[in-house]
Coordinates of C-alpha atoms and ligand atoms in Angstrom, one line a residue:
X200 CA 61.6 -147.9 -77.4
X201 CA 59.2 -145.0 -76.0
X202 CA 60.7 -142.9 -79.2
X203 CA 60.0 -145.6 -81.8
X204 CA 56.5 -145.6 -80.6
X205 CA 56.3 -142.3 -82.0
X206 CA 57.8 -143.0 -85.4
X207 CA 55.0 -141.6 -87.3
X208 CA 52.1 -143.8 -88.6
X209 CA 49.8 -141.4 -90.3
X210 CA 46.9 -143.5 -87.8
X211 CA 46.3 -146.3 -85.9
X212 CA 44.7 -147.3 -89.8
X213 CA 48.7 -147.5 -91.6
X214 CA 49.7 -149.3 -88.4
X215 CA 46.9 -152.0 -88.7
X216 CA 47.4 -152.4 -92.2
X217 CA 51.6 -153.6 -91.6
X218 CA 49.4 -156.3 -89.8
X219 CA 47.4 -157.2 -92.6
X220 CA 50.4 -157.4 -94.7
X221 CA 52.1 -159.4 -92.8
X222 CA 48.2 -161.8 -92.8
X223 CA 48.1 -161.4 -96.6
X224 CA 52.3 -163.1 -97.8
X225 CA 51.3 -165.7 -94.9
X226 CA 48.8 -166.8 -97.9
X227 CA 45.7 -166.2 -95.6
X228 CA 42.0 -166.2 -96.8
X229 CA 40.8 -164.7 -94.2
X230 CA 41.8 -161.9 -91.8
X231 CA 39.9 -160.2 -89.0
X232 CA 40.5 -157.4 -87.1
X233 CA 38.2 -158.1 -83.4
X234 CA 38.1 -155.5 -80.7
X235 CA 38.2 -156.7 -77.2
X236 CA 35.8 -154.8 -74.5
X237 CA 35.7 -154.5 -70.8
X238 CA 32.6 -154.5 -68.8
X239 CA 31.4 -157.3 -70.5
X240 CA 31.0 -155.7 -73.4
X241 CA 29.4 -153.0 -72.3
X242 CA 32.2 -150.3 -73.0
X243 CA 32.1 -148.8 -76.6
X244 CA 36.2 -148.2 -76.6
X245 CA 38.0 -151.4 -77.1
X246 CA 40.7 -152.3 -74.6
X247 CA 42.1 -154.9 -76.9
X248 CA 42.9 -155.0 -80.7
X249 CA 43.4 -158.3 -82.0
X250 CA 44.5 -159.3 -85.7
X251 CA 43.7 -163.0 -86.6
X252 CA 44.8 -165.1 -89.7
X253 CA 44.9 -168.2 -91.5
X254 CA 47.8 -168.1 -93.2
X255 CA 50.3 -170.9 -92.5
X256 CA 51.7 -169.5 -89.1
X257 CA 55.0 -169.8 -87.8
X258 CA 57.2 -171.9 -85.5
X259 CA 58.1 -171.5 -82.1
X260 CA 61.5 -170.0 -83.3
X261 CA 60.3 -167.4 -85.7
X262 CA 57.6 -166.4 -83.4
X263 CA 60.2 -164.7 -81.5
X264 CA 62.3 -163.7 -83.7
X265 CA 59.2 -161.7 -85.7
X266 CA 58.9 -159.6 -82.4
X267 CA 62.3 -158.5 -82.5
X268 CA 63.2 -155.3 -84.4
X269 CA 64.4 -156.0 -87.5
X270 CA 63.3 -160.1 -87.1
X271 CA 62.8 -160.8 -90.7
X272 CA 62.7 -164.3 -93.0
X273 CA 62.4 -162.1 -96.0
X274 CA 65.3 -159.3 -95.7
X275 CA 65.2 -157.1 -98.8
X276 CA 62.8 -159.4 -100.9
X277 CA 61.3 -157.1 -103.4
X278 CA 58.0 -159.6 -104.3
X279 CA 55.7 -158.6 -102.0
X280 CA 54.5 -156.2 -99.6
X281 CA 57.0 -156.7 -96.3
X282 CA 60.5 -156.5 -96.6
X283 CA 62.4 -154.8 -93.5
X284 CA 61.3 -156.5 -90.6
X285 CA 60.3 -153.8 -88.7
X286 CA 56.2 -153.4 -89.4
X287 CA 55.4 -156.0 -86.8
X288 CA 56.7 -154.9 -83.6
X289 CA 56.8 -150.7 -84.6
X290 CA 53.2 -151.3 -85.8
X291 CA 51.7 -152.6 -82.3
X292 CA 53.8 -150.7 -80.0
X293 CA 52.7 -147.5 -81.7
X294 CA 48.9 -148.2 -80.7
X295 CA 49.5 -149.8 -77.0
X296 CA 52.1 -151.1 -74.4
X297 CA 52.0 -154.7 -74.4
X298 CA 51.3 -156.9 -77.2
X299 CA 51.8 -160.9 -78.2
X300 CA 51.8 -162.5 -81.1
X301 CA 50.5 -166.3 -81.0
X302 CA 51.0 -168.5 -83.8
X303 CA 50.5 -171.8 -85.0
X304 CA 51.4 -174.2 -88.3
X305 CA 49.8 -177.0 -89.3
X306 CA 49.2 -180.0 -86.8
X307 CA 51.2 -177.7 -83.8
X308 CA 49.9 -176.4 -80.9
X309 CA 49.5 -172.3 -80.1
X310 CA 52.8 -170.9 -78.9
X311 CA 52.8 -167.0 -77.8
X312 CA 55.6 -164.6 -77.3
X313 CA 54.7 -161.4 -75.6
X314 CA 56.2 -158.2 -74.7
X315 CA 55.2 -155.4 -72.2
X316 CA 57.1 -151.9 -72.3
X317 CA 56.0 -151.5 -68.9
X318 CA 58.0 -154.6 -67.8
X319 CA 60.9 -153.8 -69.7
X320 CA 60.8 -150.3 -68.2
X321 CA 61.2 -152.1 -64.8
X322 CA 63.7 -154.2 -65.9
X323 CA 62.4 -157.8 -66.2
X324 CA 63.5 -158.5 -69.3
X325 CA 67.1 -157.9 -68.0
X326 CA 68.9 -161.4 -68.4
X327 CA 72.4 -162.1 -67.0
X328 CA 74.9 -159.6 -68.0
X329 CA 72.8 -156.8 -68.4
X330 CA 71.7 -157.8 -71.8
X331 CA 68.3 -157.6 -73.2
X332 CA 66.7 -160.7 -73.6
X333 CA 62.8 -161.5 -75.1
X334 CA 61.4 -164.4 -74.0
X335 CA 61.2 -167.4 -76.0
X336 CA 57.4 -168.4 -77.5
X337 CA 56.1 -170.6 -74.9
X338 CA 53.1 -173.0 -75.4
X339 CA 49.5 -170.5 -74.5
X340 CA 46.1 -170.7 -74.6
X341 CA 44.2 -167.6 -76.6
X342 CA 42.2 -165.6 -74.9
X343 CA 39.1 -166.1 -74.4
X344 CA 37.7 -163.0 -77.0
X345 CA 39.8 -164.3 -79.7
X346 CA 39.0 -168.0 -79.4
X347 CA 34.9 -167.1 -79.2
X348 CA 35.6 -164.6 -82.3
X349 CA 37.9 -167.7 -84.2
X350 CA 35.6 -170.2 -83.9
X351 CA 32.7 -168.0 -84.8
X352 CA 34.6 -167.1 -87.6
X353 CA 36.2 -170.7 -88.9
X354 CA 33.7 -172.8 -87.7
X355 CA 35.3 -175.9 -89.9
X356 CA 38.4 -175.4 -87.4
X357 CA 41.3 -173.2 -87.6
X358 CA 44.0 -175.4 -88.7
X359 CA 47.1 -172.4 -88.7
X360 CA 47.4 -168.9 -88.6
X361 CA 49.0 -166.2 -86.1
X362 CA 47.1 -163.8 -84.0
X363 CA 48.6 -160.9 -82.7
X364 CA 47.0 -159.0 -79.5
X365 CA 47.6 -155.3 -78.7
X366 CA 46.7 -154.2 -74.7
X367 CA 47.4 -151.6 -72.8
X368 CA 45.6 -149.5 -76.0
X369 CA 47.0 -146.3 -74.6
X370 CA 47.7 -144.4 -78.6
X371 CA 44.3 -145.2 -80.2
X372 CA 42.9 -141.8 -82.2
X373 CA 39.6 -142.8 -82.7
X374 CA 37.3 -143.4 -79.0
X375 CA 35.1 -145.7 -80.2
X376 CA 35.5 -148.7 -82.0
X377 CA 32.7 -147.5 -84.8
X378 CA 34.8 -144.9 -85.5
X379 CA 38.2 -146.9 -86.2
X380 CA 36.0 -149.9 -87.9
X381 CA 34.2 -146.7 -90.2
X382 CA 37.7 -145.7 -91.1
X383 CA 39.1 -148.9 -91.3
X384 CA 36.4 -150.5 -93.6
X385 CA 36.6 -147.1 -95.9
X386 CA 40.5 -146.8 -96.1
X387 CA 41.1 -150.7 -96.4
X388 CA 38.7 -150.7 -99.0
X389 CA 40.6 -148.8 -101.0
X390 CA 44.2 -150.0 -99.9
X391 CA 44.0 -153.3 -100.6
X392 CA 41.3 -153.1 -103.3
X393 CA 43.2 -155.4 -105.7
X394 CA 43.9 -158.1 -103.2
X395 CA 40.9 -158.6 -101.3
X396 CA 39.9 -161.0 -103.7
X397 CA 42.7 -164.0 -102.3
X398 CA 42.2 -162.5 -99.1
X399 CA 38.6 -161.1 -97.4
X400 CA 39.2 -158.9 -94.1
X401 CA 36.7 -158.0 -91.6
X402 CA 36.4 -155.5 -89.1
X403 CA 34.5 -156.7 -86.3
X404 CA 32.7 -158.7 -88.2
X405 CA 32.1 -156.3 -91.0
X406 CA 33.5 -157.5 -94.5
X407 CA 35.9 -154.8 -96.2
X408 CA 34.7 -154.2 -99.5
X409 CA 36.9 -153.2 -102.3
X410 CA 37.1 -149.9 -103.5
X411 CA 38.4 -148.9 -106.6
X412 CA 39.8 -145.5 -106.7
X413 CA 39.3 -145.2 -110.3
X414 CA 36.1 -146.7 -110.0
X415 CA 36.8 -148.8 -113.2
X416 CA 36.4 -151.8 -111.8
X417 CA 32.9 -153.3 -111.9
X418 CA 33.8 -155.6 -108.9
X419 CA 33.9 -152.9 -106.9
X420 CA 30.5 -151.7 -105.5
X421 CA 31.3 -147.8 -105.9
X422 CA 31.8 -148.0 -109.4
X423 CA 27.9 -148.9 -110.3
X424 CA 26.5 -147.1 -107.6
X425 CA 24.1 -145.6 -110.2
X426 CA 24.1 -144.7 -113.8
X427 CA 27.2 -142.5 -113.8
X428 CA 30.3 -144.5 -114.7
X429 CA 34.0 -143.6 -114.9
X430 CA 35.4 -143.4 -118.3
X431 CA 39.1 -145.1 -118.4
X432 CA 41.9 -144.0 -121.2
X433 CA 44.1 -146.5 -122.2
X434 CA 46.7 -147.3 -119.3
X435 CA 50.4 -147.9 -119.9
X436 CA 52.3 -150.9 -118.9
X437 CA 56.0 -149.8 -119.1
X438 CA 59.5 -151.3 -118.0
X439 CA 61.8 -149.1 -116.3
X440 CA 65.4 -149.3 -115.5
X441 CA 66.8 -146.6 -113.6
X442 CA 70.7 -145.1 -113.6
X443 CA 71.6 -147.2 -109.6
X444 CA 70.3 -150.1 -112.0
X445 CA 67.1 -150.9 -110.7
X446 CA 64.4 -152.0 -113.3
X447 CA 60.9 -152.5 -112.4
X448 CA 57.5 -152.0 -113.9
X449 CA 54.8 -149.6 -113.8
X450 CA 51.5 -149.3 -114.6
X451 CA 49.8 -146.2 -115.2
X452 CA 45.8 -146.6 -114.7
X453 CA 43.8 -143.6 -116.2
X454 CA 39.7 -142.6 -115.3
X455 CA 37.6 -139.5 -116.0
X456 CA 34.5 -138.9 -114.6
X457 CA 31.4 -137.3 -115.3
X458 CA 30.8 -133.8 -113.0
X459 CA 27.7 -135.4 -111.5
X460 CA 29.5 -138.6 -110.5
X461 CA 30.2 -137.5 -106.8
X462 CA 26.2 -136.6 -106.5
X463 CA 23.1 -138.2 -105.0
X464 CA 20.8 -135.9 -106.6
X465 CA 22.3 -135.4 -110.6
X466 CA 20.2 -132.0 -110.8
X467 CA 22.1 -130.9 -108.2
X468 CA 25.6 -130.2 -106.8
X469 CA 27.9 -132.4 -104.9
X470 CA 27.3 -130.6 -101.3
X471 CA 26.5 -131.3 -98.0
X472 CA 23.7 -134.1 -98.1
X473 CA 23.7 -134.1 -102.0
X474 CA 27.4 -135.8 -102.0
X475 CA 26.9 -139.2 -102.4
X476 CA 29.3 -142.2 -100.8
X477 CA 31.7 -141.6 -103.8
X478 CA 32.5 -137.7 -102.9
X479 CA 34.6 -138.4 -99.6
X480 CA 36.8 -140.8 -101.6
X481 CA 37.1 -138.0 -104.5
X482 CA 38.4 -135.7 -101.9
X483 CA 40.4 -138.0 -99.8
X484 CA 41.8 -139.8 -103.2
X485 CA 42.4 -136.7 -105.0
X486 CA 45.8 -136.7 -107.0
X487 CA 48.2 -139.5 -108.1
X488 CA 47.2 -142.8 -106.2
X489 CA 50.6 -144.7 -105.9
X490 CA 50.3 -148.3 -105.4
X491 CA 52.8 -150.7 -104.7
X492 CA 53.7 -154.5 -105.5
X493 CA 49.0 -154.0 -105.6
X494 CA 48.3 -152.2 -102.5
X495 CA 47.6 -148.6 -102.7
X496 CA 50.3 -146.7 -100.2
X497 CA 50.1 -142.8 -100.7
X498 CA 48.1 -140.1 -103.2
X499 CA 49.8 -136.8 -104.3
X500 CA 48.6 -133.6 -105.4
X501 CA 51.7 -132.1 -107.0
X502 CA 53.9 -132.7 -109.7
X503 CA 56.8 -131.1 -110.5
X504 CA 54.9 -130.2 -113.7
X505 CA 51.3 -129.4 -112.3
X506 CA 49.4 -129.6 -108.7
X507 CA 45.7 -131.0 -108.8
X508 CA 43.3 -128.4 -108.1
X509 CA 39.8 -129.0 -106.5
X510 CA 37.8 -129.4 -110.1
X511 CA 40.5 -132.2 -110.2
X512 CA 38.9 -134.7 -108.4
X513 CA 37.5 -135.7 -111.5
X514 CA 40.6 -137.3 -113.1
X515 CA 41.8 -140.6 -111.3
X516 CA 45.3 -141.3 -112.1
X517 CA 47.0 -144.8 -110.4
X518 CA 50.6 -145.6 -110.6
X519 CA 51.4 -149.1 -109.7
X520 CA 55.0 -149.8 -108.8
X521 CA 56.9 -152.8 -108.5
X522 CA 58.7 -153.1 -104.9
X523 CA 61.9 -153.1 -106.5
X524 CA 61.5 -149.9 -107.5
X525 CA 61.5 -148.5 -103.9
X526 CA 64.4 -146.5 -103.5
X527 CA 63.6 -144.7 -106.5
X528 CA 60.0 -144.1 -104.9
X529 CA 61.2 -143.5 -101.5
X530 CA 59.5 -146.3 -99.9
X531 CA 60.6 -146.1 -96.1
X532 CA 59.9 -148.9 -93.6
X533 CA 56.5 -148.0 -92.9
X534 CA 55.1 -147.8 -96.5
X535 CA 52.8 -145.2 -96.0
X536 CA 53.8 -142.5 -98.6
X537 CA 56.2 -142.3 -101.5
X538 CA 58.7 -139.7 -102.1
X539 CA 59.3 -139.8 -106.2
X540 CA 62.7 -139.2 -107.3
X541 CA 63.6 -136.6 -110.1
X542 CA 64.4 -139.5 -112.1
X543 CA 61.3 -141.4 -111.6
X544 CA 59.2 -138.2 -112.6
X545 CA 61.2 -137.8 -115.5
X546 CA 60.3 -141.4 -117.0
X547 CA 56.9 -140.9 -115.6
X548 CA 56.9 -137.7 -118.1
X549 CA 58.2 -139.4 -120.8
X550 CA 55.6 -142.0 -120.7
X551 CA 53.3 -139.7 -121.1
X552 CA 51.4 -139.1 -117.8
X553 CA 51.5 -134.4 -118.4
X554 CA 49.7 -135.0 -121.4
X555 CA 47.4 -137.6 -119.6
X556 CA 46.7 -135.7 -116.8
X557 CA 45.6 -132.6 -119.8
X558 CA 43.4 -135.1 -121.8
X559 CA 41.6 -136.0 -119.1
X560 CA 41.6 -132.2 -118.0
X561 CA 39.8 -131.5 -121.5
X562 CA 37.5 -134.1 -120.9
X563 CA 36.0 -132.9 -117.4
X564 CA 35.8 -129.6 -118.9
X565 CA 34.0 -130.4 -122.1
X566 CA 31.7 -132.6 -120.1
X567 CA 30.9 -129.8 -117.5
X568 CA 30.2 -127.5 -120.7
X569 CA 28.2 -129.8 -122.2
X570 CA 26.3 -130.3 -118.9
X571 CA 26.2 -126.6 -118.4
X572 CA 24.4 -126.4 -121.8
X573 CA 21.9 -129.1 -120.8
X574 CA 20.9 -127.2 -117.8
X575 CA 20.4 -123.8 -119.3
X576 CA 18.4 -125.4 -122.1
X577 CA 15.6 -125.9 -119.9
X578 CA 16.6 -127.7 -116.7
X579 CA 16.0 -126.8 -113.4
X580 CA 17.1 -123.3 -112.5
X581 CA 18.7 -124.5 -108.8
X582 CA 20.8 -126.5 -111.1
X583 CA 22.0 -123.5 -112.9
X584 CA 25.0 -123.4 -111.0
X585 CA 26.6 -126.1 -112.0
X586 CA 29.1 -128.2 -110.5
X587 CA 29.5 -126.0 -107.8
X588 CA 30.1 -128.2 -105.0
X589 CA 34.0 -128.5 -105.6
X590 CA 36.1 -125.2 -105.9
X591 CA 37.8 -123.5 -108.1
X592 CA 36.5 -124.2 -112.2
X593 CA 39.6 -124.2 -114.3
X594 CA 38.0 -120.8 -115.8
X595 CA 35.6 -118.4 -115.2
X596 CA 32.4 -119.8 -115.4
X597 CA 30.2 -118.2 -118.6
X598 CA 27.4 -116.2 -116.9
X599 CA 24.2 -118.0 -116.9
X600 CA 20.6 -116.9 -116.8
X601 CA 19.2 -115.2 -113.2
X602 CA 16.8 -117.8 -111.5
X603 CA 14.6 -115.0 -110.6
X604 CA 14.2 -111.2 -111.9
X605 CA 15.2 -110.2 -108.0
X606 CA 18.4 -111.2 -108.3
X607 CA 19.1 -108.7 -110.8
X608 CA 17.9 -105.8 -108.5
X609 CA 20.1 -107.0 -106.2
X610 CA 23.3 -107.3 -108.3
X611 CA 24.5 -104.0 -108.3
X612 CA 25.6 -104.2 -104.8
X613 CA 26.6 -107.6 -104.9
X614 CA 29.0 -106.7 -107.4
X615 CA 30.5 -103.6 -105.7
X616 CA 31.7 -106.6 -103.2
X617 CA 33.0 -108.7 -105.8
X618 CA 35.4 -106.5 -107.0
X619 CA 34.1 -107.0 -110.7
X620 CA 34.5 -111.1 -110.4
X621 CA 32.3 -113.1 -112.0
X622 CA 29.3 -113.9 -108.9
X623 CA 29.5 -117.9 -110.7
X624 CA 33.4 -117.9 -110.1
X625 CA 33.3 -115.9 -106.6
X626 CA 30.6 -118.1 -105.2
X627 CA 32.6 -120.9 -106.1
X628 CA 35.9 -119.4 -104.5
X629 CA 33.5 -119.1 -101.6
X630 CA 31.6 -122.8 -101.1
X631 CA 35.1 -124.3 -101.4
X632 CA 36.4 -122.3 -98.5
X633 CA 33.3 -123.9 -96.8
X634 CA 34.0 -127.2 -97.5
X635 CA 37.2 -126.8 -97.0
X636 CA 36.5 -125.2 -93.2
X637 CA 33.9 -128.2 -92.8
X638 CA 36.4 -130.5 -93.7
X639 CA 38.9 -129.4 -91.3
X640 CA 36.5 -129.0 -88.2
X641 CA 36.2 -131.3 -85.5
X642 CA 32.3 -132.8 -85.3
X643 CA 30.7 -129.5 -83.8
X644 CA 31.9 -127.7 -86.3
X645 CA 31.2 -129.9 -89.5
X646 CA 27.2 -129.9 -88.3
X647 CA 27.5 -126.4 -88.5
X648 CA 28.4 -126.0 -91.3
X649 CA 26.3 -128.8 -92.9
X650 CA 23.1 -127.2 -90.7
X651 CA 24.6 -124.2 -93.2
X652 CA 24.5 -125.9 -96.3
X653 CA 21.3 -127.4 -95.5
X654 CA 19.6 -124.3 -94.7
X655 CA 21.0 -122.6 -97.9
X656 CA 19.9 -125.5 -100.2
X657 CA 16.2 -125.5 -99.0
X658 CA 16.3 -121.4 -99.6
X659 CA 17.2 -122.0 -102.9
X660 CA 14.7 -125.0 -103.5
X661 CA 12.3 -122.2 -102.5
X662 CA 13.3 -119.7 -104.3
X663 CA 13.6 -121.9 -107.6
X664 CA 10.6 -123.4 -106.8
X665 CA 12.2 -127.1 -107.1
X666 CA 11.6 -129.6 -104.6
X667 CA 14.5 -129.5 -101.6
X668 CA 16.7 -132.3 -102.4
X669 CA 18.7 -132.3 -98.9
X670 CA 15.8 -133.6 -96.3
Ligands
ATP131 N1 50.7 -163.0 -89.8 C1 51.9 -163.6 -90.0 N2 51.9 -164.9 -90.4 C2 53.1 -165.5 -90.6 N3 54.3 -165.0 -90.4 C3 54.3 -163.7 -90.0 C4 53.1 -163.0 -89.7 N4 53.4 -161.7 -89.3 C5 54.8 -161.7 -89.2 N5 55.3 -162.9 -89.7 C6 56.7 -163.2 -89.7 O1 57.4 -162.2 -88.9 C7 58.4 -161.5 -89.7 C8 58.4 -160.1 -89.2 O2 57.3 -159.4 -89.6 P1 57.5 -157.8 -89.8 O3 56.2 -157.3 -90.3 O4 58.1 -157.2 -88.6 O5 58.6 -157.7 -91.0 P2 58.4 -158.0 -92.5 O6 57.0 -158.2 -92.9 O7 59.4 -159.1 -92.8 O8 59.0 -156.7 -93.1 P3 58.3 -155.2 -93.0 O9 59.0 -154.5 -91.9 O10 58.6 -154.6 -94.4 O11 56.9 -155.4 -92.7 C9 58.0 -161.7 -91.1 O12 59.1 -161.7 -92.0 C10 57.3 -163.1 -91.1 O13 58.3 -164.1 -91.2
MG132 MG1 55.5 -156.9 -92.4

């Protein structure tokens, strides 16, 4: 048991979201993730994670058999989102020690099952014979931070539903619950942004909205954040079958967008205070989004035909996957990544995805040119730049004209260091190593290096004579 706590969610965010699965085939409308404090509430880490629904709970007899590994009514189904039964109990034992799952159907009373590691390490779960034994669900009362938070939150009465209650919180990776609501409202968001709309979830409170990681759809409140918009190519319904004889379908979703789309100020580059709420889900997002049976489960970079490099993050491409295709996707029982079989990648080539992937290629680049043009025509010189804000261009950028005359005086030297590279395509090499450092920093070091980019912004405002953007 102490190893399967360690199995390997990615965070405590893939764990919670087996929850929500589980909340969303119980056909609930509503799930809410509540964070329980000591000190009356005073504390800002939560002691207690609960996960309620009001989907159509379950019996006294499933409600112990959905603690047990492998306790399942839905063994290998392939329609929706669980299958092994296995997320429940590895999911809450990898963020505490104790947890218990109460449930109720329709015209029932709450029953609860509950079990502590630190009890079974002592042995009271031993039952005659040596042999293992859960207890059976027993009529409960809920705890007194989940009934205040359920009837805040179903103040018409909560007829059924299940909540499950983690203690002994001894593997949560973010200290504060601000920080795991943040990630949680930003990573569900985007998870489940195609199912939000049969089911609403709330962190503490605060609604998940849904996030499209194409940003094509105009129910998602990214996608119109301002004038820019995503432009979408044609997507590609397909039917596969596959040589084990699996058949499933997939959807291939495809979205350029325009180089200023990841920026607050459009004159300016996506960095530091300029990127807008869109840029962290560029980077994060930044590959192939695979989603499966409608909820998005892992984003690769690489190809066996071509990796995405930084200017990348301009080209959204989504394959949806029918569950029955798992094997061939190497879905594994936590559903938190895909592995894509030779196969696979092979019908995903012949459907056309390399030459996708270059169309929309073309179109970032012709719109960066174009954009390019515009600014050197006349616009403002801090501009000149570009899109500098995200690495590597796909080719050396075309030498632009000098903001100011010094800069010239100042070249010669400047270009001793560069070795001969063009100054556009060596300052790019070096504000992506930047962001990338920034990225990877803990807190201390990300205000650094945003202090940095700050500092460097407002010297070039100066020097351009523009107005500072970052303030
Ligand atoms: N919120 C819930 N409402 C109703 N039933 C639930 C809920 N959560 C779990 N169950 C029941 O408990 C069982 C076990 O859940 P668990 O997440 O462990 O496995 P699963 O969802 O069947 O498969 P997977 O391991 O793929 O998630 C489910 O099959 C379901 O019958
Ligand atoms: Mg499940």
């Amino acid at each position: 048991m102490r190893g399967i706590r360690h199995i390997g969610y990615r965070s405590n965010v893939e764990a919670i979201a087996e929850l929500v699965d589980n909340s969303i085939q119980a056909y609930a409308q509503r799930v809410d993730l509540v964070s329980g404090f000591a000190d009356a509430g005073q504390a800002t880490r939560p002691v207690q994670l609960a996960i309620i629904d009001d989907g159509h709970g379950m019996g006294p007899g499933m409600l112990r058999l959905a603690m047990m590994w492998g306790g399942t009514h839905r063994e290998n189904d392939r329609s929706g989102l669980g299958r092994f039964g296995y997320g429940l109990p590895c999911a809450t034992v990898s963020m505490g020690r104790c947890f218990t799952i109460y449930s109720k159907v329709r015209g029932g009373k709450v029953h609860a099952v509950c079990l502590d590691l630190d009890l079974l390490d002592a042995g009271v779960y031993l039952a005659e014979g040596a042999r293992l034994s859960i207890p059976p669900a027993r009529p409960a009362a809920l705890p007194a931070f989940v009934s205040e938070a359920i009837a805040r939150m179903h103040p018409n009465g909560w007829r059924s539903g299940t909540v499950v209650v983690i203690d002994k919180l001894d593997r949560l990776h973010w200290a504060t619950a601000s920080g795991l609501r943040r990630n949680l409202i930003r990573q569900f968001g985007i998870a489940y942004h195609k199912l939000l709309a049969a089911t609403a979830i709330h962190i503490d409170g605060e609604p998940v909205q849904p996030i499209d990681p194409l940003f094509l759809s105009p129910d998602c409140a990214l996608s119109s954040l301002d004038e820019d918009r995503a432009q979408p190519l044609e997507p590609v319904t397909l039917k596969i079958g596959l040589e084990g004889g699996a058949t499933g379908e997939l959807v291939l979703r495809y979205a350029w967008l325009p180089p200023t789309f990841g920026a607050a100020d459009k004159s300016r580059d996506a960095i530091g205070l300029n990127a807008n709420a869109r840029f962290p889900i560029l980077k994060q997002y930044h590959g192939i989004v695979f989603s499966r049976n409608g909820r998005v489960v892992d984003v690769q970079s690489r190809t066996p035909w071509t990796t995405f490099i930084n200017n990348d993050r301009y080209i959204r491409v989504e394959v949806e996957f029918s569950a029955s295709l798992d094997e061939a996707f190497g879905v594994t029982t936590s559903k938190q990544q895909v592995s894509v079989s030779q196969e696979v990648w092979e019908q995903l080539q012949a459907a056309g995805l390399p030459k996708a992937i270059e169309h929309l290629r073309s179109k970032v680049r012709a719109a960066k040119a174009e954009r390019q043009r515009a600014i050197g025509t006349g616009a403002a010189p801090i501009a000149a730049g570009t899109d500098r804000g995200d690495g590597h261009p796909d080719q050396p950028a075309p030498s632009r004209p000098t903001a100011r005359g010094a800069r010239e005086s100042q070249s010669s030297a400047a270009d001793a260091r560069l070795g001969g590279v063009d100054p556009g395509t060596a300052l790019d090499a070096l504000l992506s190593r930047i962001d990338r450092r920034r990225s990877a920093g803990n807190g201390a070091i990300a205000n650094e290096y945003d202090r940095l980019m700050r500092g460097w912004a407002n010297q070039l405002s100066r020097i351009s004579g523009t107005k500072p953007a970052t303030t």
